[in-house]
Tab-separated table of C-alpha atoms in Angstrom:
chain	number	residue	atom	x	y	z
A	1299	MET	CA	29.236	5.966	-5.622
A	1300	ASP	CA	30.094	3.171	-3.218
A	1301	ALA	CA	27.676	0.355	-2.404
A	1302	TYR	CA	26.972	1.464	1.160
A	1303	ILE	CA	25.993	5.012	0.239
A	1304	ASP	CA	24.005	3.779	-2.741
A	1305	GLU	CA	22.116	1.393	-0.483
A	1306	ARG	CA	21.297	4.132	1.988
A	1307	LEU	CA	19.689	6.274	-0.712
A	1308	CYS	CA	16.498	4.270	-0.393
A	1309	GLU	CA	15.439	2.925	2.962
A	1310	GLU	CA	12.169	2.175	4.646
A	1311	VAL	CA	10.540	3.087	7.877
A	1312	ARG	CA	9.503	-0.134	9.534
A	1313	LYS	CA	7.897	-1.014	12.819
A	1314	TYR	CA	8.369	-4.130	14.885
A	1315	LEU	CA	5.339	-5.473	16.669
A	1316	ARG	CA	5.929	-8.198	19.261
A	1317	LEU	CA	3.248	-9.361	21.658
A	1318	PHE	CA	4.608	-9.289	25.199
A	1319	ASN	CA	1.126	-9.233	26.644
A	1320	SER	CA	-2.214	-8.164	25.222
A	1321	SER	CA	-1.185	-4.519	25.150
A	1322	MET	CA	2.604	-4.653	24.705
A	1323	LYS	CA	4.109	-3.968	21.286
A	1324	GLU	CA	7.621	-3.454	19.927
A	1325	TYR	CA	8.222	-1.112	17.047
A	1326	LYS	CA	11.047	-1.077	14.542
A	1327	ASP	CA	11.116	2.139	12.498
A	1328	VAL	CA	13.251	2.674	9.447
A	1329	SER	CA	13.489	5.742	7.220
A	1330	MET	CA	15.300	6.827	4.077
A	1331	GLY	CA	18.841	8.028	4.555
A	1332	CYS	CA	18.478	10.516	1.702
A	1333	VAL	CA	15.619	12.309	3.458
A	1334	GLY	CA	17.019	12.519	6.970
A	1335	LYS	CA	16.578	9.056	8.441
A	1336	THR	CA	18.734	9.582	11.516
A	1337	THR	CA	17.372	13.098	11.994
A	1338	LEU	CA	13.876	11.608	12.077
A	1339	VAL	CA	14.949	8.951	14.577
A	1340	LYS	CA	16.434	11.602	16.864
A	1341	LYS	CA	13.307	13.750	16.606
A	1342	VAL	CA	11.137	10.795	17.563
A	1343	CYS	CA	13.432	10.103	20.512
A	1344	ASP	CA	13.180	13.717	21.672
A	1345	ALA	CA	9.404	13.546	21.471
A	1346	VAL	CA	9.035	10.371	23.527
A	1347	ILE	CA	11.632	11.525	26.064
A	1348	SER	CA	9.659	14.722	26.568
A	1349	SER	CA	6.634	12.581	27.429
A	1350	GLY	CA	8.556	10.915	30.249
A	1351	VAL	CA	9.702	7.759	28.464
A	1352	SER	CA	13.200	6.365	29.073
A	1353	VAL	CA	15.188	5.999	25.828
A	1354	SER	CA	18.553	4.294	25.294
A	1355	GLY	CA	20.505	2.846	22.377
A	1356	PHE	CA	22.473	4.368	19.520
A	1357	TYR	CA	22.239	6.072	16.161
A	1358	THR	CA	24.663	6.381	13.242
A	1359	GLU	CA	25.930	9.814	12.261
A	1360	GLU	CA	27.971	11.068	9.320
A	1361	VAL	CA	31.436	12.448	10.000
A	1362	ARG	CA	32.508	15.334	7.771
A	1363	GLU	CA	35.748	17.233	7.355
A	1364	ARG	CA	35.753	20.483	5.341
A	1365	GLY	CA	32.319	19.551	4.028
A	1366	ARG	CA	33.401	16.132	2.810
A	1367	ARG	CA	31.987	12.940	4.277
A	1368	VAL	CA	34.861	10.872	5.644
A	1369	GLY	CA	33.003	8.208	7.576
A	1370	PHE	CA	30.381	7.340	10.155
A	1371	ASP	CA	30.278	7.341	13.944
A	1372	VAL	CA	28.039	5.518	16.383
A	1373	VAL	CA	26.548	7.874	18.963
A	1374	THR	CA	24.684	6.731	22.063
A	1375	LEU	CA	21.602	8.485	23.374
A	1376	THR	CA	23.747	9.686	26.291
A	1377	GLY	CA	26.235	11.325	23.916
A	1378	ASP	CA	29.118	8.850	23.898
A	1379	ARG	CA	30.693	8.526	20.458
A	1380	GLY	CA	32.719	5.814	18.739
A	1381	ARG	CA	34.088	5.258	15.275
A	1382	LEU	CA	32.116	3.010	12.924
A	1383	SER	CA	34.019	3.597	9.679
A	1384	ARG	CA	36.385	5.910	7.850
A	1385	LEU	CA	37.486	6.411	4.271
A	1386	SER	CA	40.349	4.081	3.439
A	1387	ALA	CA	41.878	3.809	0.004
A	1388	GLU	CA	43.963	0.722	0.771
A	1389	SER	CA	43.369	-2.534	2.582
A	1390	ALA	CA	45.349	-3.317	5.699
A	1391	ALA	CA	48.670	-5.047	5.137
A	1392	GLY	CA	48.010	-7.722	7.745
A	1393	GLY	CA	44.968	-9.177	9.416
A	1394	ARG	CA	41.375	-9.054	8.297
A	1395	GLU	CA	39.878	-5.721	7.312
A	1396	TYR	CA	36.132	-5.167	7.129
A	1397	ARG	CA	35.162	-2.916	4.245
A	1398	VAL	CA	32.009	-1.532	2.659
A	1399	GLY	CA	32.902	0.265	-0.545
A	1400	GLN	CA	35.594	2.835	0.199
A	1401	TYR	CA	34.998	2.674	3.957
A	1402	ALA	CA	36.979	0.563	6.418
A	1403	VAL	CA	34.830	-0.567	9.346
A	1404	ASP	CA	36.300	-0.270	12.839
A	1405	LEU	CA	34.629	-3.348	14.288
A	1406	GLN	CA	36.332	-3.147	17.671
A	1407	SER	CA	35.279	0.452	18.179
A	1408	PHE	CA	31.688	-0.289	17.161
A	1409	GLU	CA	31.360	-3.342	19.397
A	1410	SER	CA	32.945	-1.667	22.412
A	1411	LEU	CA	30.321	1.084	22.301
A	1412	ALA	CA	27.202	-0.678	20.996
A	1413	LEU	CA	27.240	-4.081	22.687
A	1414	PRO	CA	27.184	-2.813	26.295
A	1415	LEU	CA	24.014	-0.910	25.446
A	1416	PHE	CA	22.248	-4.211	24.805
A	1417	ARG	CA	23.611	-5.790	27.969
A	1418	ASN	CA	22.632	-2.811	30.106
A	1419	MET	CA	19.254	-2.257	28.507
A	1420	CYS	CA	16.522	-1.763	31.087
A	1421	GLU	CA	13.314	-3.680	30.521
A	1422	GLY	CA	9.815	-2.263	30.792
A	1423	SER	CA	6.824	-1.131	28.785
A	1424	LYS	CA	7.714	2.531	29.256
A	1425	ARG	CA	11.135	2.221	27.660
A	1426	VAL	CA	12.397	2.600	24.088
A	1427	PHE	CA	15.616	1.088	22.720
A	1428	VAL	CA	17.117	2.601	19.558
A	1429	ILE	CA	19.068	0.581	16.963
A	1430	ASP	CA	20.127	2.848	14.099
A	1431	GLU	CA	21.041	0.931	12.138
A	1432	ILE	CA	21.061	-2.769	11.246
A	1433	GLY	CA	23.135	-2.330	8.091
A	1434	LYS	CA	26.104	-3.776	6.226
A	1435	MET	CA	28.750	-2.184	8.406
A	1436	GLU	CA	27.189	-3.212	11.694
A	1437	LEU	CA	26.504	-6.743	10.477
A	1438	PHE	CA	30.185	-7.626	10.308
A	1439	SER	CA	29.767	-8.135	14.059
A	1440	GLN	CA	28.423	-11.572	14.953
A	1441	ALA	CA	27.978	-10.415	18.547
A	1442	PHE	CA	25.801	-7.543	17.323
A	1443	ILE	CA	23.691	-9.944	15.264
A	1444	ARG	CA	23.115	-12.142	18.314
A	1445	ALA	CA	22.278	-9.138	20.473
A	1446	VAL	CA	19.728	-7.822	17.985
A	1447	ARG	CA	18.021	-11.199	17.674
A	1448	GLN	CA	17.835	-11.656	21.414
A	1449	THR	CA	16.476	-8.160	21.887
A	1450	LEU	CA	13.773	-8.499	19.249
A	1451	ASP	CA	12.660	-11.871	20.541
A	1452	GLY	CA	12.912	-11.314	24.260
A	1453	SER	CA	12.826	-7.660	25.251
A	1454	SER	CA	9.810	-5.943	26.771
A	1455	CYS	CA	11.035	-2.573	25.491
A	1456	SER	CA	9.670	-0.840	22.440
A	1457	ILE	CA	12.335	-0.770	19.733
A	1458	LEU	CA	12.996	2.062	17.312
A	1459	GLY	CA	15.532	1.262	14.620
A	1460	THR	CA	16.519	1.230	10.964
A	1461	ILE	CA	17.270	-1.275	8.205
A	1462	PRO	CA	18.071	-0.886	4.489
A	1463	VAL	CA	15.800	-1.888	1.635
A	1464	PRO	CA	16.768	-5.031	-0.314
A	1465	LYS	CA	19.619	-4.404	-2.750
A	1466	GLY	CA	22.219	-6.808	-4.073
A	1467	LYS	CA	23.065	-9.808	-1.924
A	1468	PRO	CA	20.478	-10.202	0.869
A	1469	LEU	CA	21.601	-9.536	4.420
A	1470	THR	CA	20.392	-12.459	6.517
A	1471	LEU	CA	19.406	-10.542	9.636
A	1472	VAL	CA	17.768	-7.765	7.633
A	1473	GLU	CA	15.677	-10.327	5.775
A	1474	GLU	CA	14.737	-11.970	9.066
A	1475	VAL	CA	13.519	-8.619	10.285
A	1476	ARG	CA	11.691	-7.931	7.060
A	1477	SER	CA	9.910	-11.280	7.036
A	1478	ARG	CA	8.622	-11.123	10.606
A	1479	GLN	CA	4.868	-11.347	10.837
A	1480	ASP	CA	4.829	-8.515	13.373
A	1481	VAL	CA	6.236	-5.848	11.052
A	1482	LYS	CA	4.539	-2.738	9.685
A	1483	ILE	CA	6.218	-0.505	7.079
A	1484	PHE	CA	6.325	3.281	6.815
A	1485	MET	CA	7.726	4.715	3.582
A	1486	VAL	CA	9.438	8.057	4.172
A	1487	THR	CA	9.970	10.584	1.380
A	1488	LYS	CA	11.048	14.207	1.245
A	1489	GLU	CA	7.400	15.061	0.775
A	1490	ASN	CA	6.033	13.205	3.809
A	1491	ARG	CA	8.929	13.175	6.268
A	1492	ASP	CA	7.461	15.986	8.366
A	1493	THR	CA	3.923	14.624	8.492
A	1494	ILE	CA	4.973	11.019	9.061
A	1495	PHE	CA	6.910	12.081	12.134
A	1496	ASP	CA	3.651	12.510	14.048
A	1497	ASP	CA	2.447	9.091	12.871
A	1498	ILE	CA	5.598	7.377	14.128
A	1499	VAL	CA	5.540	9.150	17.475
A	1500	SER	CA	1.893	8.232	17.929
A	1501	ALA	CA	2.602	4.614	17.060
A	1502	VAL	CA	5.475	4.361	19.528
A	1503	GLN	CA	3.399	5.960	22.245
A	1504	GLU	CA	0.492	3.650	21.490
A	1505	CYS	CA	2.676	0.578	21.851
A	1506	MET	CA	3.625	1.610	25.359
A	1507	LYS	CA	0.073	1.881	26.660
């Protein structure tokens, strides 16, 4: 089992809380990949959209061929799709290749789809921005790291996103997120993933009041 998949077997649901004014909060939610982390994120998005909230951003989705996982794509909330990684047995002959386990990361494809979402993000208390996820593959991009930091520190949007639990060498940005004083953690399991959905939706809605 490669390091990336192993890491995704145990993840947390976290929430960012940043004071924009006395009633403004930002939430960062993270769930366990093995129990439907991205599915939970999408369900939360559907719920807040149905309540009239504007949602933008991206989530990460498995790509399968004949039942076999061959990589991951980045998918925007408007349905645009770009390659994040694919299985690759050999390193590139020339130039730098970004790899996580058996996956080669397509950094150009990821940045071309994800970075404009940050630049075009609309501000406001009634908006949610999704970052799924802040993980090893995405963190090869220095521009992505800068965009995430700027968004967490300066945006008035509520933020729904995912990060991995600590494993192996610490990821600097992930640890920054984890150590923020305005963070609350939700642990998601197969047993509570349905009931915790309501808690997360309620928390996101509360932060936008």
